[in-house]
Tab-separated table of C-alpha atoms in Angstrom:
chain	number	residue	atom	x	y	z
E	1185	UNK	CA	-68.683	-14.808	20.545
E	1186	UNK	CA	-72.320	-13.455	21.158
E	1187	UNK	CA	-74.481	-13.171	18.039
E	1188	UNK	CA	-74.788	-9.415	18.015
E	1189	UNK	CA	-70.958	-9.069	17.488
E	1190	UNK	CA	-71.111	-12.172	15.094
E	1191	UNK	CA	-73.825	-10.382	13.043
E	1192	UNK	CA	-71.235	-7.021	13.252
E	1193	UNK	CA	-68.053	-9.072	11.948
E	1194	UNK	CA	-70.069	-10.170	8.911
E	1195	UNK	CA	-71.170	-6.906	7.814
E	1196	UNK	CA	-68.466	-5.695	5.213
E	1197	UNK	CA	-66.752	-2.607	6.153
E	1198	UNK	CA	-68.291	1.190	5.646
E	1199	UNK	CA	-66.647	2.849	2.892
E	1200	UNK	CA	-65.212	5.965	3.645
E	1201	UNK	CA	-65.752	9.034	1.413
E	1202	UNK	CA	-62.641	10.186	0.229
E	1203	UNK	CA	-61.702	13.766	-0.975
E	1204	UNK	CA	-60.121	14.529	-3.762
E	1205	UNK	CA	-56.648	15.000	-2.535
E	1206	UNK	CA	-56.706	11.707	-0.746
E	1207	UNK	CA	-53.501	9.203	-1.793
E	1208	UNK	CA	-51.186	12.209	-2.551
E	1209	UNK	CA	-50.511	12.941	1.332
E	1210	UNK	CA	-52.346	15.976	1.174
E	1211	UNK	CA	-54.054	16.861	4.868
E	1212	UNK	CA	-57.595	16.162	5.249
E	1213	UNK	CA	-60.292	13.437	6.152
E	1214	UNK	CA	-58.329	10.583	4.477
E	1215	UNK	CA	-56.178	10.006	7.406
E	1216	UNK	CA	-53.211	9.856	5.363
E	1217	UNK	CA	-50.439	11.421	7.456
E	1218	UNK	CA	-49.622	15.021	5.398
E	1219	UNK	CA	-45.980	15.520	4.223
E	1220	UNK	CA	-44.626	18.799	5.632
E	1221	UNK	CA	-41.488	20.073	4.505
E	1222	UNK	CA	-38.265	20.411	6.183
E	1223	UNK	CA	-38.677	23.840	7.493
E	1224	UNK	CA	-36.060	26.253	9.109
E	1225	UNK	CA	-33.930	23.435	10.862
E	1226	UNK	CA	-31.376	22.503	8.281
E	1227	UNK	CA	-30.980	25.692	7.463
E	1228	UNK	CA	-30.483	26.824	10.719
E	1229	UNK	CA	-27.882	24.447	11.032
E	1230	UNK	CA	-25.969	25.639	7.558
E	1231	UNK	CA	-26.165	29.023	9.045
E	1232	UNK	CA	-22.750	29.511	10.707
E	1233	UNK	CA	-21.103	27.514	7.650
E	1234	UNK	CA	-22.691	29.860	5.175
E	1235	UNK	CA	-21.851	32.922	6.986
E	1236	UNK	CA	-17.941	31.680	6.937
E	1237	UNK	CA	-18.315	31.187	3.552
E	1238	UNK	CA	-19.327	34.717	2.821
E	1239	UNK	CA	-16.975	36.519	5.298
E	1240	UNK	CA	-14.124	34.737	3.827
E	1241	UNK	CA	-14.841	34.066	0.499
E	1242	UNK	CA	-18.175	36.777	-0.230
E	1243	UNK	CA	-15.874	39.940	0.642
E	1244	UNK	CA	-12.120	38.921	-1.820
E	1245	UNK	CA	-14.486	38.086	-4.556
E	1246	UNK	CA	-16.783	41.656	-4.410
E	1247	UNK	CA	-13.543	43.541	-4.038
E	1248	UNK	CA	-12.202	42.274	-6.880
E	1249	UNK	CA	-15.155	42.620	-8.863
E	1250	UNK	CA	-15.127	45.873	-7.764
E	1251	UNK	CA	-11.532	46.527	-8.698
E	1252	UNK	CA	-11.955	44.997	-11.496
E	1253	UNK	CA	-14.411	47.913	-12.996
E	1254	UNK	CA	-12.396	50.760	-11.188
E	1255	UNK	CA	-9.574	52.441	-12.673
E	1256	UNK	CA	-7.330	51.615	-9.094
E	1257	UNK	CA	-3.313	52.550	-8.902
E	1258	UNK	CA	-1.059	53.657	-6.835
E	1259	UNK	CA	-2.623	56.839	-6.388
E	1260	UNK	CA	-5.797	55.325	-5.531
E	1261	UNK	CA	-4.115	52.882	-3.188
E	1262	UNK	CA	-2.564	55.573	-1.051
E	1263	UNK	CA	-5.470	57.754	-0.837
E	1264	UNK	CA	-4.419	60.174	-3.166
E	1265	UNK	CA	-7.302	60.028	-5.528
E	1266	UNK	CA	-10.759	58.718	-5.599
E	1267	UNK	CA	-11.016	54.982	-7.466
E	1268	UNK	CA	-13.263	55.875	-10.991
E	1269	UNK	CA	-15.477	53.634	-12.475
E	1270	UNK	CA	-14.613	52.659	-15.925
E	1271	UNK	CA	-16.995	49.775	-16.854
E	1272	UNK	CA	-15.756	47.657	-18.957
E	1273	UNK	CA	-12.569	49.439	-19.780
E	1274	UNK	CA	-10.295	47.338	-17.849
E	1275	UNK	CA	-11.908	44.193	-19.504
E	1276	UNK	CA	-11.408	45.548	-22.868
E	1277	UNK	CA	-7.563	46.693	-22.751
E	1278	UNK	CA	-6.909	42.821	-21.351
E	1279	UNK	CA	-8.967	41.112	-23.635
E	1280	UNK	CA	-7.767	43.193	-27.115
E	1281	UNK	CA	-4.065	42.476	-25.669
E	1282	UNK	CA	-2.213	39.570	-27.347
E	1283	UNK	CA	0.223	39.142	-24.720
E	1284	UNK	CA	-2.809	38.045	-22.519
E	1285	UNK	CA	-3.761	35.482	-24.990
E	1286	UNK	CA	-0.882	34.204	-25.032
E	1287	UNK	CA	-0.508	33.696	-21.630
E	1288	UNK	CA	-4.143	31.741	-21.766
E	1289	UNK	CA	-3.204	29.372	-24.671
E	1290	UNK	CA	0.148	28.837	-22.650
E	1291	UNK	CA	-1.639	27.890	-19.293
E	1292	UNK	CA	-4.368	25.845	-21.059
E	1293	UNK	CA	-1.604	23.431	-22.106
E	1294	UNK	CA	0.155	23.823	-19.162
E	1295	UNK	CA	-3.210	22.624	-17.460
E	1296	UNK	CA	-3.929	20.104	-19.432
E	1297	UNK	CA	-0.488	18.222	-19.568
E	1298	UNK	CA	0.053	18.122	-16.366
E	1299	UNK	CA	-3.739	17.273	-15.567
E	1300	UNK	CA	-3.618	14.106	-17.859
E	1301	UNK	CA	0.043	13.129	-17.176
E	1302	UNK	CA	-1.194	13.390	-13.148
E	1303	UNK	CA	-4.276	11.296	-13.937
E	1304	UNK	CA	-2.216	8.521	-16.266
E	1305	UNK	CA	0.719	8.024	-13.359
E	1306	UNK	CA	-1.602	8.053	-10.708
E	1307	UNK	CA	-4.070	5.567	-12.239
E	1308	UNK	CA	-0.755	3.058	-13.084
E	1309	UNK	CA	0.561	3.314	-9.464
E	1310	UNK	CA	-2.748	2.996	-8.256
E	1311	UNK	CA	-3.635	-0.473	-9.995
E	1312	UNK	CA	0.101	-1.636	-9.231
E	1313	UNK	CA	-0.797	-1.404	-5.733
E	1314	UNK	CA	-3.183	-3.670	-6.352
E	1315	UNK	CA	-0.909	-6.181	-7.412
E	1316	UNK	CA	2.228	-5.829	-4.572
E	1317	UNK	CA	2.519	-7.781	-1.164
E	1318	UNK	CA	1.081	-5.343	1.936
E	1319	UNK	CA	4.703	-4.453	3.117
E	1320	UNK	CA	5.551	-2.951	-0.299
E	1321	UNK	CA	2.199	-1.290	-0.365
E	1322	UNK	CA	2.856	0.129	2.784
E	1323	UNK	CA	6.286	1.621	1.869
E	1324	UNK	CA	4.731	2.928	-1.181
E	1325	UNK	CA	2.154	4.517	0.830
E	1326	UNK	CA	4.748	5.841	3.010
E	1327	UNK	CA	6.535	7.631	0.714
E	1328	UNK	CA	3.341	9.123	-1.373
E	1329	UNK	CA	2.242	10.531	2.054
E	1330	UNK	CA	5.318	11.350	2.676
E	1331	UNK	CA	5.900	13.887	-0.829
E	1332	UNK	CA	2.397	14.523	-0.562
E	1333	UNK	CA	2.820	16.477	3.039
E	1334	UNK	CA	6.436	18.137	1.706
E	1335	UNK	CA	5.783	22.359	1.511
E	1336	UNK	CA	5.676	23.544	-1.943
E	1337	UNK	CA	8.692	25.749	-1.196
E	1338	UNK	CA	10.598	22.800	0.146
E	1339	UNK	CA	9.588	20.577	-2.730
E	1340	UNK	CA	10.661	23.672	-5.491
E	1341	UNK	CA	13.930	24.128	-3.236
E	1342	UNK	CA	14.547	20.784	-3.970
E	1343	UNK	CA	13.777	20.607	-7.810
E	1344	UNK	CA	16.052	23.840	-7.916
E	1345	UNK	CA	18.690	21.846	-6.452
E	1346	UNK	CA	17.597	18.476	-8.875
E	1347	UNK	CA	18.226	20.843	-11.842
E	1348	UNK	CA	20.765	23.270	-11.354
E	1349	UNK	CA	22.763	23.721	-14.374
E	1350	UNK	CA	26.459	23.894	-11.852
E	1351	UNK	CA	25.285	21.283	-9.159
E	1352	UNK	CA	22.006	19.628	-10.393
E	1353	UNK	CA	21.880	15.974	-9.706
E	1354	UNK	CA	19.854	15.263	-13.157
E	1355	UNK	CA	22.598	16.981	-15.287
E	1356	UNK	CA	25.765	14.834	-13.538
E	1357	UNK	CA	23.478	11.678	-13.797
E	1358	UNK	CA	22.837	11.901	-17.088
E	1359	UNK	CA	26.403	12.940	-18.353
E	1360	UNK	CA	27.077	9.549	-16.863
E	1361	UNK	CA	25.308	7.647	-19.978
E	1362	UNK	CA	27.418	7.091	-23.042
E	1363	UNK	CA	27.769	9.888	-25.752
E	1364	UNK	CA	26.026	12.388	-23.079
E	1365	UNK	CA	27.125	15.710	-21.755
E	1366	UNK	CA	24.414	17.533	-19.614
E	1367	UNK	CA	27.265	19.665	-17.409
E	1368	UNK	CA	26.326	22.949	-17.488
E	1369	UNK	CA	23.078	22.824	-18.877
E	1370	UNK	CA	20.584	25.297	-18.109
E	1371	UNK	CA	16.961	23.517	-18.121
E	1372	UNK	CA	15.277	27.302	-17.943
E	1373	UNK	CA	17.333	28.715	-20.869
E	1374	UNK	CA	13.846	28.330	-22.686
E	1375	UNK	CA	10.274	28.495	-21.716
E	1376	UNK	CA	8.400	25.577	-22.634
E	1377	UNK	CA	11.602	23.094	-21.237
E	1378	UNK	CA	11.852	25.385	-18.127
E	1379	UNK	CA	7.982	24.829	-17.964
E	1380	UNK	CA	8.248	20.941	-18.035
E	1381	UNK	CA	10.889	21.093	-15.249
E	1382	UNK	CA	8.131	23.195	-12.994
E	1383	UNK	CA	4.933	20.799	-14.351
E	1384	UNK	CA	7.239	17.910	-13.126
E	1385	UNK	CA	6.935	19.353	-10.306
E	1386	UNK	CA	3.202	19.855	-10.076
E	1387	UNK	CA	2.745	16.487	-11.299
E	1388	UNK	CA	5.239	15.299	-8.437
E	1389	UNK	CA	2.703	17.378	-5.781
E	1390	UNK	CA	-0.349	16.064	-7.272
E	1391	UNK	CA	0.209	12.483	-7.883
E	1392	UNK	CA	-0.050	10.729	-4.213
E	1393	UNK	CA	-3.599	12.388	-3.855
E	1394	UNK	CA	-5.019	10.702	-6.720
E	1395	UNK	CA	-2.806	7.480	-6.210
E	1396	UNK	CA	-4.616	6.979	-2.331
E	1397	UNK	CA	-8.041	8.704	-4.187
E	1398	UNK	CA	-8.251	5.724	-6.607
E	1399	UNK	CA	-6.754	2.991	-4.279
E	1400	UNK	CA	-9.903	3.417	-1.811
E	1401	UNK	CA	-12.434	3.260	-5.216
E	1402	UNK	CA	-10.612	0.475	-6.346
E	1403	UNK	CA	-11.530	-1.400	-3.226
E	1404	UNK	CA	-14.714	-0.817	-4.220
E	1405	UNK	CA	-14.858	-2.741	-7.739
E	1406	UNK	CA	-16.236	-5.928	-7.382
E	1407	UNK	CA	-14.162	-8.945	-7.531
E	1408	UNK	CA	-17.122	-11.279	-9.126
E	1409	UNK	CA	-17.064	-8.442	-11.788
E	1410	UNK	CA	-13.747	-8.847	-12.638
E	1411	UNK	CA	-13.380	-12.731	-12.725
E	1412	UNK	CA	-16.562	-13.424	-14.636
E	1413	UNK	CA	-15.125	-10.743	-17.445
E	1414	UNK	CA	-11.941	-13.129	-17.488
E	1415	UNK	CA	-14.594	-15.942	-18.077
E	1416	UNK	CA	-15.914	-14.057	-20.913
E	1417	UNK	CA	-12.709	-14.140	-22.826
E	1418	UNK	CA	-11.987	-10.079	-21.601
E	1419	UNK	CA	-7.955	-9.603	-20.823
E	1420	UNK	CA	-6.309	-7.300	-18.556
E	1421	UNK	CA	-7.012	-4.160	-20.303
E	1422	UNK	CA	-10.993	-5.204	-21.108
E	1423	UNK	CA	-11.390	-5.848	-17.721
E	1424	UNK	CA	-10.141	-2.203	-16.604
E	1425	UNK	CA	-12.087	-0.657	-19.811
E	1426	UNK	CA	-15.460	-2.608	-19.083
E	1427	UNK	CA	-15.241	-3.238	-15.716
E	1428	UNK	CA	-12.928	-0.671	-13.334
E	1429	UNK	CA	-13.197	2.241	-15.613
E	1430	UNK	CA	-16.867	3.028	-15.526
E	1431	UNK	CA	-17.139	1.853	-11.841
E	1432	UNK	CA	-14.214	4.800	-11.434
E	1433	UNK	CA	-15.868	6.946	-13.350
E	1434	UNK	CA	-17.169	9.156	-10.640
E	1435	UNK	CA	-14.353	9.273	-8.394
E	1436	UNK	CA	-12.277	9.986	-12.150
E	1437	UNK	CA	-14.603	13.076	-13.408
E	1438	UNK	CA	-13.874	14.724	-9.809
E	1439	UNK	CA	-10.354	14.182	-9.864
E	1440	UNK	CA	-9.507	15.596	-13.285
E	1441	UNK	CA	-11.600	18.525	-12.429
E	1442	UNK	CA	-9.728	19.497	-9.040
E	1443	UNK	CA	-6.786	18.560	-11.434
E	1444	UNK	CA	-7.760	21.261	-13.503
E	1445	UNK	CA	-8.647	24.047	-11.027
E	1446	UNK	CA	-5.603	23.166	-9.148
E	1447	UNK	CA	-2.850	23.406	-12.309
E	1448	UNK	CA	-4.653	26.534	-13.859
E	1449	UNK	CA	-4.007	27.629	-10.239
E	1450	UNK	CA	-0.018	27.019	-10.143
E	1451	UNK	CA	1.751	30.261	-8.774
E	1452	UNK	CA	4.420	29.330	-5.868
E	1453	UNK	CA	5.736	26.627	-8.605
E	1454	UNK	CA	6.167	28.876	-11.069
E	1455	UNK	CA	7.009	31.912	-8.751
E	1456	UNK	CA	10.557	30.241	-6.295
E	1457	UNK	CA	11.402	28.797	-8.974
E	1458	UNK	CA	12.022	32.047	-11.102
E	1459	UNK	CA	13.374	33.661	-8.052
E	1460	UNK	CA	10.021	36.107	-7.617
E	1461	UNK	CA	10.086	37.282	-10.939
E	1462	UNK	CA	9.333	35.038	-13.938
E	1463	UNK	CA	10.113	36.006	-18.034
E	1464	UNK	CA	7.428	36.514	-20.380
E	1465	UNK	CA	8.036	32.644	-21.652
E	1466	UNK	CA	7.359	31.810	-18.091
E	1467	UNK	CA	3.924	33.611	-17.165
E	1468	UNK	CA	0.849	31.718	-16.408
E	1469	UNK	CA	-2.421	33.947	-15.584
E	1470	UNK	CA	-1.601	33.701	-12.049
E	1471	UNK	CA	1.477	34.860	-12.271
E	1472	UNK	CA	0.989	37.328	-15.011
E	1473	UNK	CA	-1.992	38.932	-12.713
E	1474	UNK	CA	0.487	39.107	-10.091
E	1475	UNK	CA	2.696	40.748	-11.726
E	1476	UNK	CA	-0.065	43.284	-13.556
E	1477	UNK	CA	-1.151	44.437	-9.987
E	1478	UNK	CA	1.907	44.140	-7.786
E	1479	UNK	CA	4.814	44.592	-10.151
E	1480	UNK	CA	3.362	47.310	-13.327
E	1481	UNK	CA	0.764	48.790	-10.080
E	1482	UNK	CA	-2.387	48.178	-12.120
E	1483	UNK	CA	-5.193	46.877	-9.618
E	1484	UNK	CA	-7.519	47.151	-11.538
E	1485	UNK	CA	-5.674	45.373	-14.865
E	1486	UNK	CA	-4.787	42.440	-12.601
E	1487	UNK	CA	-8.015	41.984	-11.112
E	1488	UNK	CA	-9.545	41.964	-14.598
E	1489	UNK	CA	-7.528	39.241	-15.522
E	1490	UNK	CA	-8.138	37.509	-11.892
E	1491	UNK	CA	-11.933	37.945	-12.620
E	1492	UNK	CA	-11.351	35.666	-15.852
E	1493	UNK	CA	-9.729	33.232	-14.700
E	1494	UNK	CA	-12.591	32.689	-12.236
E	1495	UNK	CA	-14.683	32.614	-15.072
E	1496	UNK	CA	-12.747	30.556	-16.326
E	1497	UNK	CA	-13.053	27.898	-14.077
E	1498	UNK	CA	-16.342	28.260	-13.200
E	1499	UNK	CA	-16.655	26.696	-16.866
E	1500	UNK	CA	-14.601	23.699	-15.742
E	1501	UNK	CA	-16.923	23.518	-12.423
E	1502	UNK	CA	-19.899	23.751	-14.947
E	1503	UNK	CA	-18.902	21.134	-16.939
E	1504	UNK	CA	-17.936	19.037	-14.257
E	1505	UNK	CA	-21.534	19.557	-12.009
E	1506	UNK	CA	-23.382	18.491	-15.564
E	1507	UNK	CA	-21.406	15.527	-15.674
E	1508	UNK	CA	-22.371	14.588	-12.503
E	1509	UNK	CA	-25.390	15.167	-12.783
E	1510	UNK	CA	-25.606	12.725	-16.236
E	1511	UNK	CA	-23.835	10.104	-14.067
E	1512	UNK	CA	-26.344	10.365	-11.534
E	1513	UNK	CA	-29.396	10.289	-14.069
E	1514	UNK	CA	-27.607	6.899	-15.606
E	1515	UNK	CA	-27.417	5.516	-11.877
């Protein structure tokens, strides 16, 4: 090594004048590479999803807003008349009408029994899968696949047939116990048993998603988790409240809110299995917005009460985004 560069190596280094935006990636003299933004590209590439999104889903919901503020029959439907504006007209005859009311209180329970009755079987045959050999979990898997993939109009043929009052299976079954004759009994005679027979059925739809939903997170709980909560003294049920539950907790909030979009949603149920026309003790707001438009001709009544029922679960959506969002914050 010569002198000169000897001499060079033990001078310290120049310092270099910084500017004021230097260390916060702004552009300039600092040499810190600038942070540019993502630009046009991803949403170029979201382009041809949102445009499906608004041809299919954009156009139903502005013509029923639109409907929903018209005063639309059959006149209007054949051309006979021009639809009129009426504001909030439509909205006010639905909401002053008890009938209506009823028909919310009886779908919020509805909702909610099957939602939690869905979410407490599915959770039990879920964590029993846990515990069986493979080649039980496998024919359990099978046959949850299996009922999972059945049409709704086969699986409500086949509750008809379960529950016939003449030649239901239930009713000869359970005329078989002691002291018990079912013959001839007509599970729809009434609305809230005729309703348990159809949110059987919902449940019976419902369950295998959330059984293989919560099988794949429980694969996901940590073993060393568990066993050092047994070493803590923690039984079987502190070690799914302490442990599995909040791990769950996620995969659980999302569930019981597609639960709950999905069961304020039940028509076809509802709609076989009252042979295209359910009674008043029967009507759900799907159903009883079917039959305001299709059946009474009132467009413009049954898209009111459509438009509500989207409100309405926009509020379940709301509250299930927020607690995402707090589950993501505690993460």
């Amino acid at each position: 090594m010569s002198a000169a560069q000897t001499t060079t190596a033990d001078q310290p280094p120049a310092k270099q004048k910084t500017s004021p935006g230097a260390g916060t990636g702004s552009a300039g003299t600092s040499g810190t590479p600038s942070r540019k933004g993502p630009g046009a590209a991803p949403w170029l590439l979201l382009a041809p999803c949102l445009l499906i999104i608004v041809l299919i889903m954009g156009y139903p919901l502005f013509r029923l807003v639109s409907l929903s503020f018209q005063n639309f029959g059959k006149s209007e439907l054949w051309g006979f008349k021009e639809a009129e504006f009426v504001g909030f007209d439509n909205f006010s005859k639905v909401l002053g009408d008890g009938e209506f009311w009823a028909v919310v209180a009886r779908t919020v329970v509805f909702a909610a029994g099957a939602v939690i009755l869905t979410m407490v079987i599915g959770m039990l045959i879920a964590l029993l899968l846990q515990k069986v050999s493979g080649f039980v979990k496998i024919l359990i898997s099978v046959a949850l696949v299996a009922s999972w993939g059945m049409p709704i109009i086969v699986a409500t043929a086949v509750f008809k047939w379960l529950f016939d009052a003449d030649y239901g299976v239930l009713n000869y079954l359970m005329s078989k116990l002691p002291g018990v004759d079912m013959i001839g009994h007509n599970w729809f005679a009434s609305g809230p048993e005729g309703l348990a027979v159809i949110m059987l059925l919902v449940i019976w739809g419902a369950v295998p998603f959330v059984v293989i939903t919560l099988s794949a997170g429980l694969t996901q709980v940590p073993k060393e988790l568990e066993e050092a909560a047994r070493l803590d003294g923690a039984g079987a049920w502190g070690v799914f409240r302490h442990v599995t539950l909040p791990i769950l907790k996620p995969i659980i909030v999302m569930l019981t809110t597609l639960s709950v979009i999905w069961d304020m949603g039940v028509f076809p149920q509802v709609f076989v299995m009252r042979n295209g026309n359910p009674e008043a003790e029967f009507q759900l707001l799907t159903t009883y917005s079917y039959q305001q438009a299709f059946v009474v001709n009132d467009y413009s009544g049954g898209s009111a009460i459509a438009l509500v029922t989207v409100l309405l679960l926009l509020g379940v959506v709301a509250v299930y985004m927020r607690q995402m969002l707090k589950i993501g914050e505690v993460e």
